Amino acid sequence: MFTETDEKMMRFALEEARIALHEGEIPVGAVIANGDILLARAHNTRERDKDPIGHAEINVIREAAKKMGRWRLNNLTMYVTLEPCPMCAGAIQMSGMKRLVYGARDERYGCAGSVYRITEDPAFQNYCPADGGLYEDEAAQLLSEFFKSLRLRGE
C-alpha cells in the first residue's frame, strides 16, 4: 500500500514532529511532495505564534503555495504525522491536493477516515484519497510523550 517514497516523505514529517515536540508544540509534522521531490515542510506553531490555526498542515500548505507561486496544489501529496482535523482536511481538499498520507489516527477529530472523510466527500469538487497508518506507532509515541509531559507538569 505504501511506497518507498511514502516512507521517505513520512520520515521528513516525523522529523518536523520532533522539532515541534522540542519547541513545546503538539508534535505534528507535515511535508508536501511532488513525487519524490520534497517541496515544503512544517510543524505545529500554535503555541509559539499564539495562532489557533497554526497547524502543521496549514503551515505546510502556505509554504508550498509560496514556493509554487500558486494556491492550487494539484498533483502534490501531503504527508502528515496525525490524521487531519476538520479545518486541515478542508484546507487540504480546497488546495486541490492529489493525495494525503497520514500516520496516527485521530479518533476524536480525524477527518480523513476516523470521524469523517472530508477529503473524499463526493459533495466537493476535489477528491483527495487518504491513506492512514504509515509509521503510526512512531507518530503516536511522539504524541504520547508530549501529553505525558503535560500531565507531569500539571497542565
Backbone as numpy.savetxt, mean C-alpha at the origin, in Angstrom:
# Nx Ny Nz CAx CAy CAz Cx Cy Cz
1.12 -17.86 -8.41 0.30 -16.66 -8.41 1.16 -15.39 -8.41
2.20 -15.35 -7.56 3.07 -14.18 -7.52 4.35 -14.47 -8.30
4.84 -13.45 -8.98 6.04 -13.58 -9.80 7.28 -13.16 -9.02
8.43 -13.40 -9.62 9.69 -12.93 -9.05 9.69 -11.41 -8.93
9.13 -10.73 -9.92 9.03 -9.27 -9.86 8.14 -8.83 -8.71
7.01 -9.52 -8.51 6.14 -9.20 -7.39 6.90 -9.30 -6.07
7.66 -10.36 -5.91 8.42 -10.55 -4.67 9.46 -9.44 -4.49
10.15 -9.11 -5.56 11.16 -8.04 -5.50 10.54 -6.71 -5.10
9.42 -6.37 -5.71 8.78 -5.09 -5.42 8.20 -5.05 -4.01
7.65 -6.17 -3.56 7.11 -6.20 -2.20 8.23 -6.06 -1.18
9.42 -6.54 -1.51 10.57 -6.35 -0.61 10.87 -4.84 -0.45
10.77 -4.09 -1.54 10.96 -2.63 -1.45 9.87 -2.01 -0.56
8.64 -2.48 -0.71 7.54 -1.97 0.11 7.80 -2.29 1.59
8.30 -3.48 1.87 8.63 -3.85 3.25 9.75 -2.97 3.81
10.71 -2.60 2.97 11.76 -1.67 3.42 11.13 -0.35 3.84
10.17 0.13 3.06 9.47 1.38 3.40 8.70 1.23 4.71
8.08 0.08 4.91 7.34 -0.16 6.15 8.29 -0.12 7.35
9.49 -0.66 7.18 10.47 -0.63 8.27 10.90 0.81 8.58
11.02 1.63 7.55 11.35 3.05 7.76 10.23 3.70 8.58
8.98 3.42 8.20 7.84 3.98 8.93 7.88 3.54 10.40
8.16 2.27 10.65 8.25 1.76 12.02 9.32 2.52 12.80
10.47 2.71 12.19 11.57 3.44 12.83 11.18 4.88 13.14
10.32 5.47 12.31 9.88 6.86 12.50 8.68 6.98 13.43
8.19 5.86 13.96 7.04 5.91 14.85 5.70 5.96 14.14
5.71 5.62 12.87 4.48 5.57 12.08 3.96 4.15 12.05
2.67 3.98 11.77 2.16 2.64 11.52 2.95 2.09 10.34
3.58 0.93 10.49 4.51 0.45 9.46 3.84 -0.12 8.21
3.50 0.81 7.33 2.96 0.44 6.03 3.83 1.11 4.98
4.26 0.31 4.00 5.07 0.82 2.91 4.43 0.46 1.59
4.70 1.28 0.58 4.12 1.04 -0.74 5.11 1.45 -1.82
5.04 0.76 -2.94 5.81 1.13 -4.13 4.91 1.00 -5.35
5.27 1.72 -6.38 4.60 1.61 -7.68 5.66 1.26 -8.71
5.33 0.27 -9.53 6.28 -0.22 -10.52 5.63 -0.30 -11.90
6.49 -0.17 -12.89 6.11 -0.42 -14.28 6.87 -1.68 -14.68
6.18 -2.82 -14.57 6.87 -4.09 -14.77 7.89 -4.28 -13.68
9.17 -4.47 -14.06 10.20 -4.65 -13.04 10.98 -3.37 -12.75
10.43 -2.23 -13.18 11.07 -0.94 -12.94 10.36 -0.22 -11.80
11.08 0.05 -10.72 10.54 0.77 -9.58 10.42 2.25 -9.93
9.20 2.79 -9.81 8.97 4.20 -10.15 8.91 5.10 -8.92
8.28 4.61 -7.85 8.09 5.45 -6.66 7.97 4.56 -5.44
8.35 5.12 -4.30 8.24 4.40 -3.03 7.89 5.39 -1.93
7.13 4.92 -0.94 6.70 5.80 0.15 6.22 4.96 1.32
5.99 5.63 2.44 5.46 4.97 3.63 4.50 5.93 4.33
3.86 5.44 5.39 2.94 6.27 6.15 3.66 7.47 6.74
2.99 8.63 6.72 3.55 9.85 7.30 2.50 10.63 8.09
1.46 9.95 8.54 0.37 10.65 9.24 0.85 11.35 10.50
1.64 10.68 11.31 2.11 11.27 12.56 3.07 12.43 12.29
4.04 12.19 11.45 5.05 13.22 11.14 4.41 14.49 10.58
3.51 14.30 9.62 2.92 15.44 8.92 1.62 15.93 9.54
1.14 15.23 10.57 -0.17 15.55 11.17 -1.23 15.61 10.08
-1.20 14.59 9.22 -2.05 14.53 8.03 -2.86 13.24 8.03
-4.18 13.34 8.17 -4.99 12.13 8.24 -4.98 11.31 6.95
-4.57 11.90 5.85 -4.50 11.13 4.60 -3.06 10.81 4.20
-2.15 10.88 5.14 -0.74 10.57 4.88 -0.47 9.07 4.87
-1.33 8.33 4.20 -1.14 6.88 4.09 -0.10 6.58 3.01
0.56 5.45 3.14 1.60 5.05 2.19 1.08 5.06 0.75
-0.14 4.55 0.55 -0.70 4.47 -0.81 -0.90 5.85 -1.42
-1.43 6.78 -0.64 -1.65 8.14 -1.13 -0.30 8.79 -1.44
0.65 8.62 -0.52 1.98 9.22 -0.72 2.67 8.68 -1.96
2.57 7.36 -2.19 3.25 6.78 -3.36 2.54 7.15 -4.66
1.22 7.28 -4.62 0.49 7.73 -5.82 0.93 9.14 -6.19
1.03 10.01 -5.21 1.48 11.39 -5.47 2.90 11.41 -6.06
3.77 10.59 -5.48 5.16 10.53 -5.95 5.23 10.01 -7.38
4.50 8.96 -7.68 4.50 8.39 -9.04 3.92 9.38 -10.05
2.84 10.05 -9.67 2.23 11.03 -10.58 3.20 12.16 -10.90
3.93 12.61 -9.88 4.94 13.65 -10.10 6.01 13.17 -11.09
6.52 11.98 -10.85 7.57 11.44 -11.72 7.08 11.19 -13.14
5.83 10.74 -13.27 5.27 10.44 -14.59 4.79 11.71 -15.30
4.54 12.77 -14.53 4.03 14.01 -15.12 2.57 13.89 -15.54
1.84 13.01 -14.89 0.41 12.82 -15.19 -0.26 12.15 -14.01
-1.58 12.30 -13.92 -2.30 11.67 -12.81 -2.79 10.27 -13.16
-2.91 9.97 -14.42 -3.35 8.63 -14.82 -2.16 7.66 -14.70
-2.32 6.68 -13.84 -1.23 5.74 -13.60 -1.57 4.36 -14.16
-2.22 4.37 -15.32 -2.59 3.11 -15.95 -1.34 2.33 -16.36
-1.49 1.03 -16.43 -0.42 0.08 -16.75 0.64 -0.04 -15.68
0.37 0.48 -14.48 1.31 0.38 -13.36 0.73 -0.53 -12.29
1.61 -1.04 -11.44 1.21 -1.91 -10.34 1.64 -1.30 -9.02
0.74 -1.31 -8.04 1.08 -0.89 -6.70 1.29 -2.12 -5.83
2.33 -2.06 -5.01 2.62 -3.08 -4.00 2.56 -2.38 -2.65
1.76 -2.90 -1.74 1.62 -2.29 -0.42 1.57 -3.38 0.63
2.15 -3.11 1.78 2.32 -4.14 2.80 1.04 -4.47 3.56
0.05 -3.58 3.54 -1.22 -3.81 4.21 -2.35 -3.54 3.23
-3.36 -4.38 3.25 -4.52 -4.20 2.39 -5.07 -2.78 2.54
-5.30 -2.07 1.44 -5.74 -0.69 1.51 -7.11 -0.48 2.17
-7.21 0.65 2.87 -8.47 1.09 3.47 -9.39 1.62 2.36
-10.63 2.00 2.68 -11.53 2.51 1.64 -10.98 3.73 0.89
-10.37 4.67 1.62 -9.84 5.87 0.99 -8.74 5.51 0.00
-7.83 4.67 0.42 -6.69 4.32 -0.43 -7.11 3.44 -1.60
-8.02 2.50 -1.35 -8.52 1.66 -2.43 -9.21 2.52 -3.48
-9.95 3.54 -3.03 -10.59 4.46 -3.97 -9.56 5.25 -4.77
-8.50 5.70 -4.12 -7.46 6.44 -4.82 -6.75 5.55 -5.84
-6.52 4.31 -5.49 -5.89 3.35 -6.41 -6.79 3.16 -7.62
-8.07 2.97 -7.36 -9.04 2.77 -8.43 -9.12 4.01 -9.32
-9.19 5.19 -8.71 -9.34 6.43 -9.47 -8.08 6.80 -10.26
-6.93 6.33 -9.83 -5.68 6.65 -10.54 -5.52 5.80 -11.80
-6.34 4.77 -11.94 -6.26 3.92 -13.12 -5.22 2.83 -13.03
-4.79 2.52 -11.82 -3.77 1.49 -11.62 -4.21 0.18 -12.29
-3.25 -0.54 -12.85 -3.53 -1.79 -13.55 -3.72 -2.96 -12.58
-2.96 -2.94 -11.47 -2.97 -4.09 -10.56 -2.53 -3.65 -9.18
-3.04 -4.34 -8.18 -2.68 -4.10 -6.79 -2.23 -5.42 -6.17
-1.10 -5.39 -5.47 -0.61 -6.54 -4.72 -0.38 -6.06 -3.29
-0.93 -6.79 -2.33 -0.73 -6.39 -0.94 -0.28 -7.56 -0.09
0.25 -7.23 1.08 0.77 -8.23 1.99 -0.28 -8.69 2.97
-0.33 -8.06 4.14 -1.25 -8.46 5.21 -2.68 -8.01 4.90
-3.61 -8.86 5.27 -5.02 -8.52 5.14 -5.43 -7.60 6.29
-6.43 -6.77 6.05 -6.97 -5.90 7.08 -8.44 -6.23 7.24
-8.74 -7.05 8.25 -10.11 -7.52 8.46 -11.06 -6.42 8.91
-10.54 -5.30 9.38 -11.39 -4.19 9.85 -11.71 -3.20 8.75
-10.70 -2.83 7.95 -10.88 -1.75 6.97 -10.51 -2.13 5.55
-10.03 -3.32 5.33 -9.50 -3.71 4.03 -10.53 -3.69 2.91
-10.25 -2.90 1.89 -11.19 -2.75 0.77 -10.61 -3.25 -0.55
-9.81 -4.32 -0.45 -9.33 -5.01 -1.64 -9.58 -6.51 -1.48
-10.61 -6.84 -0.66 -10.97 -8.23 -0.50 -11.53 -8.61 0.85
-11.04 -8.03 1.94 -11.47 -8.46 3.28 -12.86 -7.96 3.64
-13.09 -6.66 3.55 -14.38 -6.07 3.87 -15.17 -5.79 2.60
-14.49 -5.31 1.60 -15.11 -4.94 0.33 -14.03 -4.99 -0.75
-14.43 -4.83 -2.00 -13.48 -4.83 -3.12 -13.69 -3.59 -3.99
-13.27 -2.46 -3.48 -13.46 -1.21 -4.23 -12.73 -1.26 -5.57
-11.51 -1.77 -5.56 -10.72 -1.74 -6.80 -11.30 -2.64 -7.89
-12.14 -3.57 -7.52 -12.72 -4.50 -8.49 -14.22 -4.32 -8.66
-14.78 -3.26 -8.11 -16.22 -3.03 -8.20 -16.58 -2.66 -9.63
-17.47 -3.43 -10.27 -17.83 -3.16 -11.67 -18.61 -1.85 -11.86
-19.05 -1.24 -10.77 -19.76 0.04 -10.87 -18.82 1.17 -11.28
-17.51 0.95 -11.11 -16.54 1.99 -11.45 -15.85 1.67 -12.77
-15.40 2.71 -13.43 -14.83 2.57 -14.77 -13.56 1.72 -14.80
-12.65 1.96 -13.87 -11.39 1.24 -13.89 -11.49 -0.03 -13.05
-11.09 -1.13 -13.61 -11.04 -2.40 -12.88 -9.59 -2.69 -12.55
-9.30 -2.81 -11.28 -7.93 -3.05 -10.83 -7.91 -4.31 -9.96
-7.51 -5.44 -10.53 -7.49 -6.67 -9.74 -6.49 -6.59 -8.59
-6.89 -7.18 -7.46 -6.05 -7.17 -6.26 -5.70 -8.59 -5.87
-4.43 -8.80 -5.57 -3.93 -10.08 -5.09 -3.29 -9.85 -3.73
-3.75 -10.56 -2.72 -3.24 -10.36 -1.37 -2.48 -11.56 -0.85
-1.72 -11.31 0.22 -1.03 -12.37 0.93 0.45 -12.51 0.63
1.02 -11.64 -0.21 2.45 -11.74 -0.52 3.26 -11.23 0.67
4.10 -12.08 1.23 4.88 -11.78 2.43 3.97 -11.30 3.57
2.80 -11.93 3.64 1.81 -11.54 4.64 2.35 -11.63 6.07
3.04 -12.71 6.39 3.55 -12.89 7.75 4.54 -11.80 8.13
5.41 -11.46 7.21 6.41 -10.42 7.49 5.75 -9.06 7.69
4.79 -8.74 6.84 4.08 -7.46 6.96 3.29 -7.41 8.26
2.62 -8.51 8.59 1.84 -8.57 9.83 2.74 -8.47 11.06
3.93 -9.04 10.99 4.87 -8.97 12.12 5.29 -7.54 12.40
5.53 -6.75 11.36 5.88 -5.34 11.56 4.74 -4.59 12.25
3.52 -4.85 11.82 2.36 -4.21 12.45 2.23 -4.64 13.91
2.45 -5.91 14.17 2.38 -6.43 15.53 3.42 -5.77 16.43
4.63 -5.62 15.92 5.70 -4.94 16.68 5.30 -3.53 17.05
4.73 -2.81 16.09 4.33 -1.42 16.30 3.27 -1.33 17.40
2.21 -2.12 17.27 1.12 -2.03 18.23 1.52 -2.55 19.61
2.42 -3.50 19.66 2.95 -3.98 20.95 3.71 -2.86 21.63
4.52 -2.11 20.88 5.29 -1.01 21.47 4.36 0.09 21.98
3.24 0.32 21.30 2.26 1.30 21.78 1.67 0.87 23.12
1.31 -0.41 23.20 0.73 -0.93 24.45 1.73 -0.83 25.59
2.99 -1.12 25.32 4.02 -1.06 26.36 4.21 0.38 26.86
4.01 1.34 25.95 4.12 2.76 26.34 2.83 3.29 26.95
1.78 2.47 26.93 0.50 2.88 27.51 -0.33 3.79 26.60
-0.07 3.73 25.32 -0.82 4.58 24.38 -1.99 3.85 23.80
